[in-house]
Phi, psi and omega in degrees: 000133182220152172251144166233037183274000185287336167287342172295323186279315198288317184310292166352321191237034166275159170299149157330296195299326185268005192289323193300305178318277186307339174283309203303280191330293164328299173310316196306267189351283160329309197279327186274098157186308168283323157286326166318258199328340176299287158338319192287304203299309158333296168304316160315271219287341136322332190212115177298298177318316169303314247236080185242192166284306188287355160313336204294004188256001183273294188308293168344304211278288187314316162276032120299320145304309168317292158331325185272340183270347202254305181273306212236312183288336169323279207323313177314300177327300186323301186312289179336323171241346169261294179113004189218143165252111179239063177247005155082152206304301175308322160305306206299332170302319183255003169266316182300318197276310185288328181298315200281320212272328187279320148349296186309293199270355158318317178285318177288307169324320196266334186281333155302276168317322169298320181312298195301306164296339171279335191274338178285301188279295178292289173280051215270327174325306177291325179301309174325291182305317196225002192214349154293345165289149140002284173317292166315309170347277230255348165312281174327295197274004167277302185287331160253032167286298190302327162297295190294336157294303170317312175318296194286315148301347173292288192318324185276322158297303188272324174124016209263010191182142171236152161295155165225140176265140158236146199269000148273322170282337194052048169198188190268092188266129205289113189261123179257154202279353161201167179282337171285306194290318133359297169267319153326288179289343165301281179294023165264315206273341191290327191274333195277320184271332176224355142327267222263313166318315184279329151318304175340278165344293170291338190281310184297326173281310158261023137262026157253343167302327176282333174268006182269317173284009204249302181284025172252311168323272206308329175293316186305319211267322175292322170309321205294304170308007182172094162285007191280341199284147199260328208062084159312140150094004179294348143326297189296314155337254179354274220292319182286343180276336190279340167281326190294305184298315172303310163324307139357293185297316167294330175292308166325298151309309172291329174291320179290313186291339172263349176288353167261321169305321164332274175334321194269318151294296170335298151331311174288319179279323173288328174309337189057041137096008213262352187299340188063032207293127184297144192293325167306333183287304187282355176269325154323314183294294182289335170296335170279290200322288183297305181314339179265008142256038157221024189260298182329332175284334179245009158277318141321298179320316203250336181225013161267097192291317188278334164304287175327321179271000186261291168341298208304323175304319185291310173313297189319308178283296185326319175273344178280323164289322153339290211296299229272001165282344190263336177302305200300318177317293172306300159335304161289331154309341175263315162319305180286338204263347182270352186268340169303303193292323167329316179254030147258118191255108172309163184258147164244189193291327174307284167309330182279329205283330197270319159262005164295299208298316201290345203250331169265358173289000000 
């Protein structure tokens, strides 16, 4: 059990400037996560080249981040403003479950992406046989949802924990009934849902880059021995490698954001929340945790050429439509103004004299 009333009092005692600053940061993260991942989905919808089976993992990851921005972040934004969670127990359980579920689902999706890239580049025969189909990809995503749901529901199913709003972390955090339950479940979670998937992901990318490096050496040796060799299939390999680098960057970004979160959670759990970390530590905690949902669109835009081109097209389309609408309004105004002047007869001196004489009568 933990008590975060001290952090609630600290939030209530903030200056207006500090309230505004903390809220602006949280709102920026929320809006960026929502709009950025919506743009990822729109780019895939618009571009036939991006509508591939492996990109279903990117779409799934974007949807998880969109749901985090819609279902979980607004409640935290409100608390940043008011220093009070005023929506009752059901809302606490709702936010806590979906924050936990979506975080687990995102990590498992990245592991599935790494396995998919591993077989595509290192074991292409097996990839074409088992993993290239739409059915296998959809099945893996269903398994991810089931596993993440099980992990997030397990404490509630067996009744050894519930979600309680943590005013330091500014979101609904899992609160265990006993220290022993906290130790056992935390160890289970860290091993099965974090450590093993992370090690699998790192192993896959290590083998991928090692294979690419060896392939490059062989290709250069062949070109030296036979200047007429063009290295058939090289362009496809280069594209695969660029996509793999972008996906690996998303993993690094996710790990960079969630490592501080995991460390703070471990300290809180094994100290039985007795340390009372400074509120600034928890601010960094929540910004990094939620911020992981907003970084992927930037990574795709920088490292993935196909997404970058589609993002540029989307921006150009938006601004060209806006400019076109403004031009049409301006042209309409220019056409209407001369027509209005036809209905206005300018006054002359005789009219002025006649009006005055009528008034004197």
